[in-house]
Coordinates of C-alpha atoms in Angstrom, one line a residue:
X3 CA 35.0 165.5 -13.4
X4 CA 32.1 164.0 -15.2
X5 CA 32.5 160.6 -16.9
X6 CA 33.2 160.8 -20.6
X7 CA 30.9 159.3 -23.1
X8 CA 32.1 155.9 -24.2
X9 CA 34.0 156.2 -27.5
X10 CA 33.6 153.2 -30.0
X11 CA 36.7 152.1 -31.6
X12 CA 36.7 150.1 -34.9
X13 CA 40.2 148.6 -35.3
X14 CA 41.6 147.1 -38.5
X15 CA 44.9 145.4 -38.5
X16 CA 47.2 143.5 -40.9
X17 CA 50.1 144.0 -43.1
X18 CA 50.6 146.6 -45.9
X19 CA 48.2 146.1 -48.8
X20 CA 46.3 143.4 -47.1
X21 CA 43.1 145.0 -47.8
X22 CA 42.4 147.3 -44.8
X23 CA 41.9 150.5 -46.6
X24 CA 39.4 148.9 -49.2
X25 CA 37.3 147.4 -46.4
X26 CA 37.1 150.8 -44.6
X27 CA 36.2 152.4 -47.9
X28 CA 33.3 149.9 -48.4
X29 CA 32.3 150.3 -44.8
X30 CA 32.0 154.0 -45.0
X31 CA 30.0 153.7 -48.3
X32 CA 27.5 151.6 -46.5
X33 CA 24.6 153.8 -45.2
X34 CA 23.9 151.2 -42.5
X35 CA 27.3 152.0 -40.9
X36 CA 27.8 155.7 -42.1
X37 CA 24.5 157.3 -41.2
X38 CA 25.9 160.7 -40.4
X39 CA 27.9 160.1 -37.2
X40 CA 30.9 162.3 -36.8
X41 CA 33.7 159.8 -37.6
X42 CA 37.4 160.1 -37.3
X43 CA 39.6 157.8 -39.5
X44 CA 43.0 157.4 -38.2
X45 CA 45.3 156.0 -40.9
X46 CA 48.6 154.7 -39.5
X47 CA 50.2 153.7 -42.8
X48 CA 50.0 154.5 -46.4
X49 CA 49.4 151.9 -48.9
X50 CA 48.7 151.6 -52.7
X51 CA 45.0 152.3 -52.0
X52 CA 43.7 155.6 -50.8
X53 CA 40.3 156.3 -49.3
X54 CA 37.9 158.0 -51.8
X55 CA 35.7 160.4 -49.8
X56 CA 33.8 161.4 -52.9
X57 CA 32.1 157.9 -52.8
X58 CA 30.7 158.3 -49.3
X59 CA 29.0 161.0 -47.3
X60 CA 32.2 162.6 -46.3
X61 CA 31.1 165.8 -44.6
X62 CA 30.9 163.9 -41.2
X63 CA 34.1 162.0 -41.7
X64 CA 37.5 163.4 -40.8
X65 CA 40.7 161.5 -42.2
X66 CA 43.9 161.9 -40.3
X67 CA 47.3 160.2 -41.2
X68 CA 49.9 159.3 -38.6
X69 CA 53.3 158.1 -39.7
X70 CA 55.3 158.1 -36.5
X71 CA 54.4 155.5 -34.0
X72 CA 56.0 157.7 -31.1
X73 CA 53.3 160.3 -31.9
X74 CA 50.5 157.9 -31.0
X75 CA 49.9 158.6 -27.4
X76 CA 46.9 159.0 -25.1
X77 CA 47.2 162.7 -25.1
X78 CA 47.4 162.8 -29.0
X79 CA 44.1 160.7 -29.1
X80 CA 42.5 163.1 -26.6
X81 CA 43.5 166.1 -28.6
X82 CA 42.1 164.7 -31.7
X83 CA 38.8 164.0 -29.9
X84 CA 38.7 167.7 -28.6
X85 CA 39.6 169.1 -32.0
X86 CA 37.2 167.2 -34.2
X87 CA 34.5 166.2 -31.7
X88 CA 34.0 162.8 -33.4
X89 CA 31.5 160.2 -32.0
X90 CA 33.6 157.1 -33.0
X91 CA 37.0 156.3 -34.4
X92 CA 38.1 154.0 -37.2
X93 CA 41.8 153.0 -36.8
X94 CA 43.9 151.4 -39.7
X95 CA 46.7 150.2 -37.8
X96 CA 50.2 149.9 -39.1
X97 CA 51.1 146.1 -39.5
X98 CA 54.7 146.8 -38.2
X99 CA 53.6 148.2 -34.9
X100 CA 52.7 146.0 -32.1
X101 CA 49.0 146.1 -30.8
X102 CA 49.8 146.1 -27.2
X103 CA 51.4 149.6 -27.7
X104 CA 48.1 150.9 -29.1
X105 CA 46.0 149.3 -26.3
X106 CA 48.3 150.9 -23.8
X107 CA 47.6 154.4 -25.0
X108 CA 43.8 154.3 -25.7
X109 CA 42.1 156.7 -23.3
X110 CA 40.0 154.9 -20.7
X111 CA 36.7 155.8 -22.3
X112 CA 37.7 154.4 -25.7
X113 CA 36.2 151.0 -26.2
X114 CA 37.2 148.6 -29.1
X115 CA 33.7 147.6 -30.5
X116 CA 35.3 145.6 -33.3
X117 CA 38.7 144.3 -34.3
X118 CA 39.4 142.6 -37.6
X119 CA 42.6 141.5 -39.2
X120 CA 43.4 141.3 -42.9
X121 CA 46.2 139.4 -44.7
X122 CA 47.2 138.8 -48.3
X123 CA 47.1 134.9 -48.5
X124 CA 49.8 135.1 -51.1
X125 CA 52.4 136.6 -48.8
X126 CA 51.1 135.6 -45.4
X127 CA 53.1 132.4 -45.0
X128 CA 56.3 134.3 -45.7
X129 CA 55.5 137.0 -43.2
X130 CA 54.8 134.2 -40.6
X131 CA 58.1 132.5 -41.3
X132 CA 60.2 135.8 -41.3
X133 CA 58.3 138.0 -38.8
X134 CA 56.3 135.7 -36.7
X135 CA 56.3 138.0 -33.7
X136 CA 54.1 140.4 -35.9
X137 CA 51.7 137.9 -37.2
X138 CA 51.2 136.4 -33.7
X139 CA 50.6 140.2 -32.3
X140 CA 47.9 140.6 -35.0
X141 CA 46.1 137.4 -34.0
X142 CA 45.7 137.8 -30.3
X143 CA 42.6 139.6 -30.2
X144 CA 40.6 140.0 -33.5
X145 CA 37.2 138.7 -33.9
X146 CA 37.9 137.7 -37.5
X147 CA 40.7 137.4 -40.0
X148 CA 40.1 137.7 -43.7
X149 CA 42.6 136.0 -46.0
X150 CA 42.4 138.1 -49.3
X151 CA 43.5 136.7 -52.6
X152 CA 43.0 133.1 -51.5
X153 CA 43.3 130.4 -54.2
X154 CA 41.9 126.9 -54.4
X155 CA 45.4 125.5 -54.7
X156 CA 46.2 126.8 -51.3
X157 CA 46.2 124.6 -48.2
X158 CA 43.6 126.1 -45.7
X159 CA 45.0 124.0 -43.0
X160 CA 48.4 125.8 -43.1
X161 CA 46.5 129.2 -42.5
X162 CA 44.2 127.6 -40.0
X163 CA 46.9 126.2 -37.8
X164 CA 48.7 129.7 -37.6
X165 CA 45.5 131.4 -36.5
X166 CA 44.4 128.7 -34.0
X167 CA 47.7 128.4 -32.2
X168 CA 47.0 132.0 -30.9
X169 CA 43.3 132.5 -31.1
X170 CA 40.7 129.7 -30.9
X171 CA 37.7 132.1 -31.1
X172 CA 38.7 134.1 -34.3
X173 CA 36.6 133.6 -37.3
X174 CA 38.6 132.8 -40.3
X175 CA 37.4 133.9 -43.7
X176 CA 39.0 132.9 -47.1
X177 CA 38.3 135.5 -49.8
X178 CA 38.7 134.1 -53.3
X179 CA 37.4 137.3 -54.8
X180 CA 35.1 140.2 -53.8
X181 CA 31.9 138.1 -54.2
X182 CA 33.2 134.6 -53.3
X183 CA 34.2 133.9 -49.7
X184 CA 34.5 130.8 -47.6
X185 CA 34.2 130.5 -43.8
X186 CA 36.7 128.2 -42.1
X187 CA 34.8 125.1 -40.6
X188 CA 37.8 123.0 -39.6
X189 CA 37.1 121.6 -36.2
X190 CA 39.6 122.0 -33.4
X191 CA 38.9 119.4 -30.7
X192 CA 40.8 119.9 -27.6
X193 CA 43.5 117.4 -26.8
X194 CA 41.8 116.4 -23.5
X195 CA 38.2 115.5 -22.6
X196 CA 36.4 117.9 -20.3
X197 CA 33.8 115.3 -19.6
X198 CA 36.4 113.1 -17.8
X199 CA 36.0 113.0 -13.9
X200 CA 39.7 114.0 -13.9
X201 CA 40.9 116.2 -16.7
X202 CA 44.7 115.7 -16.9
X203 CA 46.6 118.3 -18.8
X204 CA 49.7 116.8 -20.4
X205 CA 53.0 118.6 -20.6
X206 CA 52.7 119.2 -24.4
X207 CA 49.1 120.5 -24.0
X208 CA 49.7 123.2 -21.2
X209 CA 49.9 126.1 -23.8
X210 CA 46.7 125.1 -25.5
X211 CA 44.9 124.6 -22.2
X212 CA 46.0 127.9 -20.7
X213 CA 44.9 129.7 -23.9
X214 CA 41.5 128.0 -23.9
X215 CA 41.1 128.6 -20.1
X216 CA 41.6 132.3 -20.7
X217 CA 39.2 132.5 -23.6
X218 CA 36.5 130.3 -22.3
X219 CA 36.8 129.9 -18.6
X220 CA 33.3 129.2 -17.9
X221 CA 33.3 125.7 -19.2
X222 CA 36.2 124.8 -16.7
X223 CA 34.3 125.7 -13.6
X224 CA 33.4 122.7 -11.4
X225 CA 36.1 120.5 -13.3
X226 CA 38.7 118.5 -11.3
X227 CA 41.9 119.0 -13.1
X228 CA 45.5 117.6 -12.8
X229 CA 48.2 120.0 -13.9
X230 CA 52.1 120.1 -13.7
X231 CA 53.7 123.5 -13.2
X232 CA 56.0 125.7 -11.1
X233 CA 54.7 126.9 -7.8
X234 CA 55.2 130.5 -7.0
X235 CA 54.8 132.0 -3.4
X236 CA 54.7 135.6 -2.1
X237 CA 54.2 138.6 -4.2
X238 CA 51.0 139.5 -2.5
X239 CA 49.6 136.1 -2.3
X240 CA 48.0 135.0 1.1
X241 CA 49.7 132.4 3.2
X242 CA 47.2 129.8 2.0
X243 CA 47.7 130.6 -1.7
X244 CA 50.3 129.9 -4.4
X245 CA 50.3 130.3 -8.2
X246 CA 50.8 127.4 -10.4
X247 CA 52.0 127.9 -14.0
X248 CA 54.4 127.5 -16.6
X249 CA 56.3 129.8 -19.0
X250 CA 54.8 129.8 -22.4
X251 CA 56.5 130.5 -25.8
X252 CA 54.1 131.6 -28.5
X253 CA 56.5 132.2 -31.3
X254 CA 60.1 133.1 -30.2
X255 CA 62.3 133.5 -27.1
X256 CA 61.5 137.2 -26.9
X257 CA 57.8 136.6 -26.3
X258 CA 58.1 133.9 -23.4
X259 CA 55.7 134.8 -20.6
X260 CA 54.5 133.1 -17.4
X261 CA 51.0 131.7 -17.6
X262 CA 49.5 130.7 -14.3
X263 CA 46.6 130.7 -12.0
X264 CA 46.0 131.1 -8.3
X265 CA 45.5 128.0 -6.1
X266 CA 44.1 127.8 -2.5
X267 CA 46.1 125.3 -0.3
X268 CA 46.4 125.3 3.4
X269 CA 50.0 124.0 3.3
X270 CA 51.2 126.4 0.5
X271 CA 54.2 127.5 2.6
X272 CA 55.6 124.1 2.5
X273 CA 55.9 124.3 -1.3
X274 CA 59.2 125.4 -2.9
X275 CA 59.1 128.8 -4.6
X276 CA 59.8 128.2 -8.2
X277 CA 59.8 124.3 -7.8
X278 CA 57.9 121.9 -9.9
X279 CA 54.7 120.1 -8.6
X280 CA 51.9 118.1 -9.9
X281 CA 48.5 119.4 -8.6
X282 CA 45.0 117.9 -8.6
X283 CA 42.4 120.6 -7.8
X284 CA 38.8 121.6 -8.5
X285 CA 38.3 124.9 -10.4
X286 CA 35.9 127.3 -8.8
X287 CA 34.7 130.7 -9.9
X288 CA 35.4 133.4 -7.2
X289 CA 36.9 136.8 -6.5
X290 CA 40.6 136.8 -5.8
X291 CA 42.6 139.9 -4.9
X292 CA 45.3 138.8 -7.2
X293 CA 43.0 139.1 -10.2
X294 CA 41.0 142.0 -8.7
X295 CA 38.0 140.3 -10.2
X296 CA 36.3 137.1 -10.3
X297 CA 38.2 134.3 -12.0
X298 CA 39.3 130.6 -11.9
X299 CA 40.8 129.6 -8.6
X300 CA 42.1 126.1 -7.9
X301 CA 41.0 124.5 -4.6
X302 CA 43.7 121.9 -4.1
X303 CA 42.9 118.3 -3.5
X304 CA 46.5 117.0 -3.6
X305 CA 49.8 118.5 -4.6
X306 CA 53.2 116.6 -4.9
X307 CA 56.6 117.9 -5.6
X308 CA 58.2 116.5 -8.8
X309 CA 61.3 117.0 -11.0
X310 CA 61.2 119.5 -13.9
X311 CA 59.8 118.1 -17.2
X312 CA 62.2 117.6 -20.1
X313 CA 60.8 120.7 -21.8
X314 CA 60.2 123.3 -19.2
X315 CA 58.9 126.0 -21.6
X316 CA 55.3 125.2 -22.9
X317 CA 54.8 125.8 -26.6
X318 CA 51.9 125.1 -29.1
X319 CA 53.9 122.6 -31.0

């Protein structure tokens, strides 16, 4: 079977009435974006605003509404592509649906070219307090978040911290009105110095370090680091390998996941599976079969068994 042409996906997320539809409307009205390409707009929720095709060149745009998350499958997306022959797809995603579910069903040739998140600043903090798992979900991967209806009386730091806990690269934009926006310029220094000859990651900084390592691993290559974590053996690892890491809680107990990286050590089999250790190692970029790609691999200088820390689960707080 011939390889399918790459399908651009423009993904817009956020809670109901956060401004997604308005942004899509403005995007389709822009001739620099809508130059006649066959476009499918998949609306996964219905808000107060509706698209107004009369205001843009609508002959090349097909709008489809989907109300049931269970219907959003890989086959469904392929059927839409076959039926309408679109060249790109815009998805307005339901704020109550998890993004991982969408990424899991995107056909292999669908590529997310842009992901933006939208939020109503007047209600966002309430959403974050009451449904933090959903706000965290929408912050994992967007290139930018736009806080609509922002007001000078609001504390930008409150919003900034929520975003930065999850995503250190996301651009944050505060919109006071349509023609008055402000880009977030609050600096986020790391709680450790990468210029030190030995970069020591404290217990309370593990979650921040692991997130930053995954988002910008290149700056860690060649660094000598000291890290405390659990040591894991087996599971496909070579005899001279182990994984060191910790469980990380982003927002709640339900989202705890193990975050670890491969380490090379000739005496790996002497370590305790699931035990705690402090490791000093140099980070190298190399292919590893556990990653199935190039990535950060620790080359151990020393490793010592230790007792568990007072807080075994790493958090961002």
